[in-house]
Coordinates of C-alpha atoms in Angstrom, one line a residue:
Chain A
X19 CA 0.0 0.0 0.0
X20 CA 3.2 2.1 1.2
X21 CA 1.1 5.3 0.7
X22 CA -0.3 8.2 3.3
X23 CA -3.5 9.2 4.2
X24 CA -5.7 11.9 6.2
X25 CA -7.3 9.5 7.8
X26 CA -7.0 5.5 8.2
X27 CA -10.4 3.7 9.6
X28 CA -10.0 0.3 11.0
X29 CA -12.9 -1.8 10.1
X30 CA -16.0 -1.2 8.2
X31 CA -19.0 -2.0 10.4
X32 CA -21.6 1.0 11.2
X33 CA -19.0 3.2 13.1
X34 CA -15.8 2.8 10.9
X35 CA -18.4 3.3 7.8
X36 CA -19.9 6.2 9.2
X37 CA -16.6 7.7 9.8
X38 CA -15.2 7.2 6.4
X39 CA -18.0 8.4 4.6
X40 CA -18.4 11.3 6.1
X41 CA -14.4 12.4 6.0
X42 CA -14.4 11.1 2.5
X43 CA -17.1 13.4 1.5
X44 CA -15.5 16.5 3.2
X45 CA -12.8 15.5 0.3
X46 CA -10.4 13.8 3.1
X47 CA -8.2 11.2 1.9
X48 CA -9.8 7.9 3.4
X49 CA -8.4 4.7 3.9
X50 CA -11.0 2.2 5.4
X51 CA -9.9 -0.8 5.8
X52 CA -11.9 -4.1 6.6
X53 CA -10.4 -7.6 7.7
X54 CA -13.4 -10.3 6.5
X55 CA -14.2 -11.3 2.9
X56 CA -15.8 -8.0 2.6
X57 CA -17.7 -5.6 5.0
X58 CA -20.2 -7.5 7.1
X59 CA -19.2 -10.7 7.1
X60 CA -17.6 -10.5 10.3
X61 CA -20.4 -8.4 11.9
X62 CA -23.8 -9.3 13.8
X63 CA -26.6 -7.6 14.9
X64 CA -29.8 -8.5 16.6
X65 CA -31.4 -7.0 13.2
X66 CA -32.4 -3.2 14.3
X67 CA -31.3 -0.6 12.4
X68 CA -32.3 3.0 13.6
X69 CA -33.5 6.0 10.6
X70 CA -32.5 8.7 12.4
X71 CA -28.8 8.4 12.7
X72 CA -28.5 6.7 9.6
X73 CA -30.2 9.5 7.4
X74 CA -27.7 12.4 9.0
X75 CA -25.3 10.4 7.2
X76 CA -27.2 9.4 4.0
X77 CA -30.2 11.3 3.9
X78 CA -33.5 9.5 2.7
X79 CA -32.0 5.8 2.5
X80 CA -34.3 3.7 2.7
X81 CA -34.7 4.7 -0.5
X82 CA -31.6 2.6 -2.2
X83 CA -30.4 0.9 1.1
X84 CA -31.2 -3.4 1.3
X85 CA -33.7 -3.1 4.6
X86 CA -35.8 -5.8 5.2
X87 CA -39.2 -4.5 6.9
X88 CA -39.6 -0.8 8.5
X89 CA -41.1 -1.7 12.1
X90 CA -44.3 -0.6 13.1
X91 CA -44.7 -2.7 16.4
X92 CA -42.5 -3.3 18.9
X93 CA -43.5 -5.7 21.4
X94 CA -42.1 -6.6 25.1
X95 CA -42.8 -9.9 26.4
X96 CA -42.3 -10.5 30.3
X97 CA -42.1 -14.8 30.1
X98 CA -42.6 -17.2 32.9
X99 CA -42.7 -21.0 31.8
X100 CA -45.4 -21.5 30.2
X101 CA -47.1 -17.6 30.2
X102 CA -46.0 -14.7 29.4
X103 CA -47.3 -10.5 30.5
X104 CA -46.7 -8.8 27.2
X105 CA -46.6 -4.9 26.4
X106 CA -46.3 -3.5 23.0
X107 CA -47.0 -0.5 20.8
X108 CA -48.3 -0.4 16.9
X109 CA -48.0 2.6 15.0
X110 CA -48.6 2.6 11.2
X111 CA -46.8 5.9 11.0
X112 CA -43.7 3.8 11.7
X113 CA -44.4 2.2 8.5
X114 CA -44.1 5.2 6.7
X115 CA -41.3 7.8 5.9
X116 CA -39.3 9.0 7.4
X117 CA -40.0 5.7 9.3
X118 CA -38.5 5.0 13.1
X119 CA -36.1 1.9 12.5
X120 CA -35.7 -1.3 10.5
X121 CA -35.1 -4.5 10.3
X122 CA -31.8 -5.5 8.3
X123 CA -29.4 -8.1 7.5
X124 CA -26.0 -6.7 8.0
X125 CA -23.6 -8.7 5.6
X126 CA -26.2 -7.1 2.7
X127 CA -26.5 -3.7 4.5
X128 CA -22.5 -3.4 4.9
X129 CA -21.5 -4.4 2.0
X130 CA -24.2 -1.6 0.5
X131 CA -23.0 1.2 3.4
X132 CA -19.0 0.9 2.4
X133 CA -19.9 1.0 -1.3
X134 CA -21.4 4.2 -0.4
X135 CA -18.2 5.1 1.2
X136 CA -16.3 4.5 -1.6
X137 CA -18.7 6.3 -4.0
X138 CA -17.9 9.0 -1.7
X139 CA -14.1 8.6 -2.8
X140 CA -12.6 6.4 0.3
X141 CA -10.4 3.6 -0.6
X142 CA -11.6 0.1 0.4
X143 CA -9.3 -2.7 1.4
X144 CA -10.7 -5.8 2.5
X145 CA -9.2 -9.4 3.8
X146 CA -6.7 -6.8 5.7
X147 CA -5.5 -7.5 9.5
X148 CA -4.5 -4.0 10.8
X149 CA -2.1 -5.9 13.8
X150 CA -0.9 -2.4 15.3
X151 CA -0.7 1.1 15.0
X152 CA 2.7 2.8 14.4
X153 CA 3.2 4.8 17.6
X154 CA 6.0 7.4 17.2
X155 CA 6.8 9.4 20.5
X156 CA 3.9 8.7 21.7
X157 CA 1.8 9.5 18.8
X158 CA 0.1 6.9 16.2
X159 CA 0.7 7.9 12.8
X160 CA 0.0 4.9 11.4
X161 CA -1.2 0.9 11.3
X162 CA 0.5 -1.7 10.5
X163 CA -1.5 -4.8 8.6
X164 CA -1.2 -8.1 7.5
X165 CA -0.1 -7.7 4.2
X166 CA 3.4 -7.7 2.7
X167 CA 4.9 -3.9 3.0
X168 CA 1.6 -3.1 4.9
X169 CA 2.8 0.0 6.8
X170 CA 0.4 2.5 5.9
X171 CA 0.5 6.1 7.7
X172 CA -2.2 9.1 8.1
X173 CA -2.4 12.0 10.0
X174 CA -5.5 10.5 12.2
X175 CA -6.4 6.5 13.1
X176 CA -10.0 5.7 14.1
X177 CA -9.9 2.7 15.8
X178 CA -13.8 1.0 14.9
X179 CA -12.3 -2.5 14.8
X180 CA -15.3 -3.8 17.0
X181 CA -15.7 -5.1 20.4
X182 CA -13.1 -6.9 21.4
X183 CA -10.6 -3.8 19.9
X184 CA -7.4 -5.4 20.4
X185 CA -6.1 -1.8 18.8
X186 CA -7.6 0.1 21.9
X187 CA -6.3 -2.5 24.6
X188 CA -2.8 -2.3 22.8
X189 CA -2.7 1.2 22.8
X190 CA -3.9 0.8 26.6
X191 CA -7.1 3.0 26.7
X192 CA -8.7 0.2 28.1
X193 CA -7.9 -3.0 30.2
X194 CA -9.2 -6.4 29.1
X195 CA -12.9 -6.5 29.4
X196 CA -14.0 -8.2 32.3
X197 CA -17.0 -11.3 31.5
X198 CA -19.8 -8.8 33.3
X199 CA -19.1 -5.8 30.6
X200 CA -19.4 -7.9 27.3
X201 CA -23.0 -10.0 26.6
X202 CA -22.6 -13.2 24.4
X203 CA -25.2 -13.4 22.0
X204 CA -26.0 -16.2 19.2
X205 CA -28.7 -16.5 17.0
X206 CA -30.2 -17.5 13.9
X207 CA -31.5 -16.7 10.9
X208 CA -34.3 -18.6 10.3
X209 CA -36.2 -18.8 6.3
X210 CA -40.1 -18.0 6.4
X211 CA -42.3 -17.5 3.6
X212 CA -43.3 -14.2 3.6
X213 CA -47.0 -14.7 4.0
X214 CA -46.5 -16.9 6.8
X215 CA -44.5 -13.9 8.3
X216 CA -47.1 -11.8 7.8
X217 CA -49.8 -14.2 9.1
X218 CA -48.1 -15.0 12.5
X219 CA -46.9 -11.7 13.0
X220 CA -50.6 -10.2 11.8
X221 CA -48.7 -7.5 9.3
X222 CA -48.5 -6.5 5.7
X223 CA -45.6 -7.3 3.3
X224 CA -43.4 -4.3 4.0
X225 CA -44.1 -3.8 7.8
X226 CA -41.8 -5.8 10.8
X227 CA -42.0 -6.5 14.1
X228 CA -39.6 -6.5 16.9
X229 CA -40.3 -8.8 19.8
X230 CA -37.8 -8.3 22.9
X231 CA -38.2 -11.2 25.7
X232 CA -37.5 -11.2 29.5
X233 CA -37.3 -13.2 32.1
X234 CA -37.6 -17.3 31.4
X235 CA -36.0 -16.9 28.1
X236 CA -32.4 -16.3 29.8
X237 CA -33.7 -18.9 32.6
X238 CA -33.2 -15.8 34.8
X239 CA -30.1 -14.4 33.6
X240 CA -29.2 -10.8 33.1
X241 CA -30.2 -10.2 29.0
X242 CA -32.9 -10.8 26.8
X243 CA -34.0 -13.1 24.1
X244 CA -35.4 -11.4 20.4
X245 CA -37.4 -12.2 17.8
X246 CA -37.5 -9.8 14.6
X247 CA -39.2 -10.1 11.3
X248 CA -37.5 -10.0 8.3
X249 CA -38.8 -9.8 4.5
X250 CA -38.8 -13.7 4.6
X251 CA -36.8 -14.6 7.3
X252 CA -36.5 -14.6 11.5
X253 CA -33.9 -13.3 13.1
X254 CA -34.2 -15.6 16.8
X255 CA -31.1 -14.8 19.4
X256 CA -30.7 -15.1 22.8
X257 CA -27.5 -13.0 24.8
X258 CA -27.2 -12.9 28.5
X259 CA -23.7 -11.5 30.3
X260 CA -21.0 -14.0 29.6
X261 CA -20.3 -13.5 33.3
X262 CA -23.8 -14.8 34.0
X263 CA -23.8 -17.7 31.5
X264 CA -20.5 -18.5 33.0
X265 CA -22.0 -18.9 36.3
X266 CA -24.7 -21.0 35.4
X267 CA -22.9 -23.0 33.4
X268 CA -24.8 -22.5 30.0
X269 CA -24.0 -23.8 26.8
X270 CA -25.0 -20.6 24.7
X271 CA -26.5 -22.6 22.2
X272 CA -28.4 -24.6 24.4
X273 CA -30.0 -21.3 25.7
X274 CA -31.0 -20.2 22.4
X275 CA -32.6 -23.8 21.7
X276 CA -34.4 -23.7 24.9
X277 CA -36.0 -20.4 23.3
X278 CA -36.7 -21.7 20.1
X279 CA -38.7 -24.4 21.8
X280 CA -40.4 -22.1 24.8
X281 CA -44.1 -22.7 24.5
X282 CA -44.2 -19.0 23.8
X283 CA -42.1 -18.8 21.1
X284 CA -41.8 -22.5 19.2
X285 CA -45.7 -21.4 17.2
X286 CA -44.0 -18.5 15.8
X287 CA -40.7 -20.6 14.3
X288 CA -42.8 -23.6 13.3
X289 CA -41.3 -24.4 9.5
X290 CA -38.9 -22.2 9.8
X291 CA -35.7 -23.5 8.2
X292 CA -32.3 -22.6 9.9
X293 CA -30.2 -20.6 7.5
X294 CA -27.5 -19.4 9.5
X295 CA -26.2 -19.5 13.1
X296 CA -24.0 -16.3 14.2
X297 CA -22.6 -15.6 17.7
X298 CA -21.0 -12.4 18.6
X299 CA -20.1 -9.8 21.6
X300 CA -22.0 -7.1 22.5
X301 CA -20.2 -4.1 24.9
X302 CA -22.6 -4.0 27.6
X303 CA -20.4 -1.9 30.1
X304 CA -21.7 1.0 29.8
X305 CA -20.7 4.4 30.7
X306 CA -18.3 3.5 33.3
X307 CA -16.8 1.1 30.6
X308 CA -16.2 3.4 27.9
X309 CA -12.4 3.3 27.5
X310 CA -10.3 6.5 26.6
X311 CA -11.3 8.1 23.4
X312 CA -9.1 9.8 22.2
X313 CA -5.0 9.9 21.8
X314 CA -2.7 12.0 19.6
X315 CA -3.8 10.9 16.1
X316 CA -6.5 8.0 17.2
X317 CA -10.0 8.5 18.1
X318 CA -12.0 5.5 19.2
X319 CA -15.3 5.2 18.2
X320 CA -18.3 2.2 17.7
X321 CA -18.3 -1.0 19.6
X322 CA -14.9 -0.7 20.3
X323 CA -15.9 2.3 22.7
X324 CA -18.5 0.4 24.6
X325 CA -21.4 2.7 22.9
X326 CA -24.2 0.5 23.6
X327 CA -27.2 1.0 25.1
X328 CA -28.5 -2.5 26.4
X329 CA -32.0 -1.2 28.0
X330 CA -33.0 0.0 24.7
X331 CA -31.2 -2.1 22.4
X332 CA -29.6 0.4 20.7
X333 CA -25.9 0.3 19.4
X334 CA -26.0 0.5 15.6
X335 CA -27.1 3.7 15.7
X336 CA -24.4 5.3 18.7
X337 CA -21.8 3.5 16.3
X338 CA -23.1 5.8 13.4
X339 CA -23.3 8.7 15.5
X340 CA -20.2 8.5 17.2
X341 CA -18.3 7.5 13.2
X342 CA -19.8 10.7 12.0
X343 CA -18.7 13.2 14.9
X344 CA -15.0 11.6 14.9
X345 CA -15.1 12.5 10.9
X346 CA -16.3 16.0 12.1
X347 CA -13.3 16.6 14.7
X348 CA -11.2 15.1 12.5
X349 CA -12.0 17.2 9.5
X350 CA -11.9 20.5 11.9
X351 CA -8.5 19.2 13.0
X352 CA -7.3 19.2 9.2
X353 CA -8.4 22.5 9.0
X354 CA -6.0 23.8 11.2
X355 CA -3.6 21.4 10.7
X356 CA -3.1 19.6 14.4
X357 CA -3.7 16.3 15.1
X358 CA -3.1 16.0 18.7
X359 CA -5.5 15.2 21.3
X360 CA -6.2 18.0 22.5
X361 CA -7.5 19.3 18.7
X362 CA -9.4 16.4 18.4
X363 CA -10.7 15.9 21.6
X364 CA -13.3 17.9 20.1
X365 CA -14.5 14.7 18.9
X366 CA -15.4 13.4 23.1
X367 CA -16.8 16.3 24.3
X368 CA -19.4 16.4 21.3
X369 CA -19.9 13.0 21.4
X370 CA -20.7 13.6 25.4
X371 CA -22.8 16.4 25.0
X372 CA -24.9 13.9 22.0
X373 CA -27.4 11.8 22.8
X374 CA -24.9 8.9 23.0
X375 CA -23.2 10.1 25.9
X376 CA -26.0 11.5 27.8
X377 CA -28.3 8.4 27.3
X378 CA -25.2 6.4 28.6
X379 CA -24.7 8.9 31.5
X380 CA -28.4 8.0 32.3
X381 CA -28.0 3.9 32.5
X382 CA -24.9 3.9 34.1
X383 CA -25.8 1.7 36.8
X384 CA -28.4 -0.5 35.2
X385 CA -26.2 -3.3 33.9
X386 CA -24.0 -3.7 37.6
X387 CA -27.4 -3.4 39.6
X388 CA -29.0 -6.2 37.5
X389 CA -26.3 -8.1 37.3
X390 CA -25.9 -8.1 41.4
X391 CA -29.0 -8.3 42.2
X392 CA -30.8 -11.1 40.0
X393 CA -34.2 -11.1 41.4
X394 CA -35.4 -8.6 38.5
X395 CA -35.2 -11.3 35.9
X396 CA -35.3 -14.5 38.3
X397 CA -38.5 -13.7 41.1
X398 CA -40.0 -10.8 40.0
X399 CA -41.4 -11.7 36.1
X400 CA -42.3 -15.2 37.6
X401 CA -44.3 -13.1 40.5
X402 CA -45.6 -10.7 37.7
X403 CA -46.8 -13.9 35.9
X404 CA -48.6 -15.4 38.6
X405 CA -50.4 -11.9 39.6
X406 CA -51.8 -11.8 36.4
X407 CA -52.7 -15.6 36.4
X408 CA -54.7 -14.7 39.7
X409 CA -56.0 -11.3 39.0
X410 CA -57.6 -12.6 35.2
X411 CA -58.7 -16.1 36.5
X412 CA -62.3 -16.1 37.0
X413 CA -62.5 -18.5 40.0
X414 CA -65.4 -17.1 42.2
X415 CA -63.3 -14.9 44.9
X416 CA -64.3 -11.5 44.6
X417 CA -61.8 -9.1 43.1
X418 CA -60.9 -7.3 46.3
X419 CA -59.9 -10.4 47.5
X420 CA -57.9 -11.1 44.2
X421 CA -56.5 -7.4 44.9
X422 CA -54.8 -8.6 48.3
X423 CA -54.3 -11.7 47.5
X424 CA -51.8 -10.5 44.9
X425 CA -49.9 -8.1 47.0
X426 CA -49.8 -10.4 49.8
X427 CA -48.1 -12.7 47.2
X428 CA -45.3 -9.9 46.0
X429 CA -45.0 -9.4 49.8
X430 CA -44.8 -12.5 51.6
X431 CA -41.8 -14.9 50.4
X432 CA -39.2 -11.5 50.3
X433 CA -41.2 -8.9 52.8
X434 CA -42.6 -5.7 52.1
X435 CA -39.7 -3.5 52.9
X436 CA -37.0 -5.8 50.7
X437 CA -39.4 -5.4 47.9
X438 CA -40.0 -1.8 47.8
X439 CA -36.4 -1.6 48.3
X440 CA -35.8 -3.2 45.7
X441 CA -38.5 -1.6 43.2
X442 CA -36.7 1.8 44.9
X443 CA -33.3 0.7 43.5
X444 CA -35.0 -0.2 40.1
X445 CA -36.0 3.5 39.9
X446 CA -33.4 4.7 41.0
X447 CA -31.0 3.3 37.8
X448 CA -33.5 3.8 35.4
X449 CA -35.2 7.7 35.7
Chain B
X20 CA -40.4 -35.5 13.2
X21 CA -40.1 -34.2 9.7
X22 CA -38.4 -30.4 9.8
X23 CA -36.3 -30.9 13.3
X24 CA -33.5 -31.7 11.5
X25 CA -33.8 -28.2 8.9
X26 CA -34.5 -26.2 12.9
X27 CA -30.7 -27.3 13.8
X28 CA -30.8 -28.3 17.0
X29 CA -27.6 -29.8 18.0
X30 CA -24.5 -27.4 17.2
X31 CA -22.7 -29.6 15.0
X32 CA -26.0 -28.7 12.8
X33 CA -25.8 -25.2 13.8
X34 CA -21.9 -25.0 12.7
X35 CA -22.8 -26.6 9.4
X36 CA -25.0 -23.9 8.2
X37 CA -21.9 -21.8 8.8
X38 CA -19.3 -20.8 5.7
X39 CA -15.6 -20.7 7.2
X40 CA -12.7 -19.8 5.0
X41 CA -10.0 -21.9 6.9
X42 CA -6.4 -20.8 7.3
X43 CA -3.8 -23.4 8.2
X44 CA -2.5 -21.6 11.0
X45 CA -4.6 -21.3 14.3
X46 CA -5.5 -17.9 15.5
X47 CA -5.9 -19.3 19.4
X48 CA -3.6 -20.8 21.1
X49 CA -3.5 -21.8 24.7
X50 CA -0.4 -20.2 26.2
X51 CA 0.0 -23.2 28.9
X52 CA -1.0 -26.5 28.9
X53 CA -0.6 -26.8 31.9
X54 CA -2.8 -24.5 33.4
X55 CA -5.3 -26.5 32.1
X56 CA -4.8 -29.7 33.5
X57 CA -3.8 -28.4 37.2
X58 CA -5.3 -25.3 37.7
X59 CA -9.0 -25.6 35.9
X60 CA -11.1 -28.1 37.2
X61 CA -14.0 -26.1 35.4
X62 CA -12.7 -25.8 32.0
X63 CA -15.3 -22.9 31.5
X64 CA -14.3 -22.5 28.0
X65 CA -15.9 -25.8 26.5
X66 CA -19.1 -24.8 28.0
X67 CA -19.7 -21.5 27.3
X68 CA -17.5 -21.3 23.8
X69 CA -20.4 -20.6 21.4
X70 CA -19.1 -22.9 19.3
X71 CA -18.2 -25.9 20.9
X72 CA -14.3 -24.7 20.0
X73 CA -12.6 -26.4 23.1
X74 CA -12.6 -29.8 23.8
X75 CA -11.0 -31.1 26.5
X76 CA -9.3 -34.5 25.8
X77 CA -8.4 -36.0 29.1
X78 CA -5.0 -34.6 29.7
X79 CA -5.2 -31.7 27.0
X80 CA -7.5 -29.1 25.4
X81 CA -8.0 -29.4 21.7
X82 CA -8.5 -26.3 20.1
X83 CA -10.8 -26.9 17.1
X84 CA -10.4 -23.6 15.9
X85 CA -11.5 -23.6 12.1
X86 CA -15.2 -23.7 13.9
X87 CA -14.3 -20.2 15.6
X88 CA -16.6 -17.5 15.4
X89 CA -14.2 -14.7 17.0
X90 CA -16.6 -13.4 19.4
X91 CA -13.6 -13.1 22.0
X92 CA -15.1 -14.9 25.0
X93 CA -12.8 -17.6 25.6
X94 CA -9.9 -14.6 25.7
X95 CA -12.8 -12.7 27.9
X96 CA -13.8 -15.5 30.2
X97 CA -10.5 -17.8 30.2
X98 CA -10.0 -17.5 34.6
X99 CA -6.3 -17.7 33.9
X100 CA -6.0 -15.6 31.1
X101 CA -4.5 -18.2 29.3
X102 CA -5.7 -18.4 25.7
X103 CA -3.7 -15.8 23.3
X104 CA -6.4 -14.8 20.8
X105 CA -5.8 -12.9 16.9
X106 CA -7.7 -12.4 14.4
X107 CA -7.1 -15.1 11.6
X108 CA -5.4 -14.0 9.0
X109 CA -7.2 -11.4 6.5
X110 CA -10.0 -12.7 4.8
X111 CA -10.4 -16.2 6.3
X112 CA -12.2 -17.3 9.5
X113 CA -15.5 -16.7 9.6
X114 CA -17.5 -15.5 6.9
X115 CA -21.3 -14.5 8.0
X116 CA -23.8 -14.4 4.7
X117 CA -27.0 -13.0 6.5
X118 CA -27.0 -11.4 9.8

């Protein structure tokens, strides 16, 4: 490659994408470079890709991009054995533009997003291991890769190599991440005729569903289980802390089997054929987890930066966000030619006053307090179950009776004050 | 019953749905042996390796690692730290079609 660059971008998921397209449409000189077959092929996603941050990168793109269905219901399922208390909305405006988010499958959508990249004028290189940056007195100018002569140098790095970013513990902005800030998740892709889709799912050819599921579906564990609709496909996964399925003991893929046949969920699968089966990482550390950002000439941005969101599954979209305001700080920082951290920490404190840092801010406890105190997932659905078992039973006892019967039954095994304690604490990591 | 098989249950059907582009070389390694055999009675890593990588044979783990998904739990969850993890070579490992 032996040439230089304004910018090198280290992997070409949402963030590095993001990144590249936008510095390569400022007129940078981009250099993205992706390490599987081609872009996506290393990459997994529960399936939920969000408009918004998308379109301030490529406005109206739905339009050209390969979605699979626009959602217009999300639905929340609280799962004991063999019930389930569900919540859900349905909006038909979803289903129009400018649309809320989408369903997509992200070897097709990746592949798609880097060619727009490269339309843009970046320069592509795929089946390319970046193995290190080139750090000269103390400041990366460069990365080197996998290929013969594969030093390549640039004025800025942007590290969006993924979870695991071996680049960012290298460069020691973060320590190892420990099994309680990383969720393993597999799933599959199951094939469904579309009409069957649309049957079971009680929607029209170009509207999806989401379907996030608590409680039994992680047998207790810290995560959640999800079902979305694609054009003529399922997307089925199951992801719990790696910490917690180490604990327990749980073959990953026995979990997501155990989900496939719940009661709940086995009607909806019924015929489907197994297409593929994908596990991957998600960074579920949150705020306290997000490693140092920014170095003299590197910016970390994406997964690699912990940006997810695990209440509200979001993390495709943070990556995007977070890709497009490292291009902006980086394009500033060409402007007045410094590269050092303190020019392009620009890049953090924008990113912290955006939605990604401030939602993070706001969750910053959830993941820990779940995680150490398991009676959310494990007592609490179950006990929501069985209150709506006794409250919708028609069984003679009057429903006053019902009434106390059910809050004697949230009080009595754990006592009143450890309970509202506890729904106190809940709150408390949530407002 | 007719369309179990095509819901791949069991992980060796899981794995086969799965296109790998194989390198010679091995991108894990476990640094020490012996660690293994004295110091982890649990063996974690063949239970909660998504795909069935490590295999403990009795006196050593086998490291089937052309089945590797490179999520980076084994490095993640590994009590002793003990498996060096890469990224295969570029281009090969893994190579997801859909998702």
């Amino acid at each position: 490659m032996g040439d230089r660059f304004d910018v090198i971008v280290v992997g070409a998921g949402p963030a590095g994408t993001s990144c590249a397209y936008t510095a390569a449409k400022s007129g940078l000189n981009v250099l993205l470079i992706e390490r599987g077959e081609y872009p996506g092929s290393k990459n997994v996603m529960g399936g939920i890709l969000y408009r918004k941050q998308m379109e301030e990168i490529i406005p109206e793109f739905w339009k050209e991009a390969p979605l699979e269905r626009p959602v217009v219901e999300q639905r929340f399922w609280f799962m004991d054995r063999e019930s389930m208390v569900t919540s859900s909305y349905k909006g038909l405006e979803w289903g129009r533009e400018p649309y809320n988010n989408f369903t997509v499958l992200r070897a097709k959508f990746d592949q798609w997003f880097a060619s727009k990249a490269v339309e843009q004028g970046a320069l592509l290189i795929n089946e390319t291991v970046v193995t290190e940056c080139i750090v000269e007195d103390g400041r990366v100018v460069g990365v080197r890769t996998d290929r013969p002569d594969g030093d390549v140098y640039a004025d800025v790095v942007v590290l969006a190599d993924g979870v695991n970013s071996l680049l960012g513990k290298s460069l020691g902005f973060h320590k190892e991440w420990k099994p309680d800030e990383v969720a393993l998740t597999v799933m599959e892709v199951m094939n469904l005729p579309k009409k069957t889709i649309n049957e079971r799912f009680n929607v029209e050819d170009n509207q999806g569903v989401s379907i996030e599921i608590f409680g039994d579906s992680t047998q207790g564990l810290l995560g959640t289980a999800f079902l979305y609709t694609n054009k003529d496909s399922l997307n089925i996964g199951v992801g719990t802390t790696l910490s917690g399925m180490i604990k327990k003991k749980l073959k990953p893929y026995h979990l997501l089997e155990y989900v496939k046949t719940h009661p709940m969920v086995k009607p909806y699968l019924e015929g489907g054929e197994t297409a593929e089966y994908l596990a991957h990482l998600i960074p579920e550390g949150g705020y306290k987890s997000v490693p140092r950002l920014v170095g003299d000439g590197v910016v970390i941005v994406g997964d690699a930066a912990q940006f997810v969101n695990a209440i509200h599954r979001e993390g495709s979209n943070m990556a995007m966000s977070s890709g497009k305001m490292a291009a902006e700080a980086i394009v500033r920082a060409k402007e007045i030619g410094d590269f050092t951290e303190r020019t392009l920490d620009h890049y953090r404190k924008e990113l912290y006053r955006s939605f990604v840092g401030k939602d993070l801010k706001k969750y910053k406890d959830v993941t820990h307090t779940f995680e150490d105190h398991p009676q959310y997932m494990a007592d609490y659905i179950p006990m929501l179950n069985k209150a709506a078992n006794k409250f919708f039973t028609v069984d003679g006892s009057p429903k006053k009776q019902k009434q106390s019967d059910i809050i004697k039954g949230f009080t009595k095994d754990k006592g009143k004050i450890t309970v509202a304690r506890d729904l106190i604490r809940a709150w408390k990591v949530m407002k | 019953m007719e369309g179990d098989e095509i819901m791949a249950k069991t992980i060796e059907e899981k794995q086969y749905l799965v296109r790998f582009r194989c390198d010679t070389k091995s991108h894990l390694e476990v640094k020490d042996e012996n660690v293994c055999l004295t110091s982890c009675p649990d063996k974690d890593c063949t239970i909660f390796c998504p795909a069935d990588v490590y295999k403990w044979e009795g006196d050593r783990m086998h490291v089937g690692f052309e089945g590797c998904h490179e999520c980076g739990s084994c490095r993640i969850g590994c009590p002793y730290d003990n498996i060096k993890w890469e990224y295969p070579k570029g281009g090969h490992g893994i190579v997801f079609r859909l998702a």
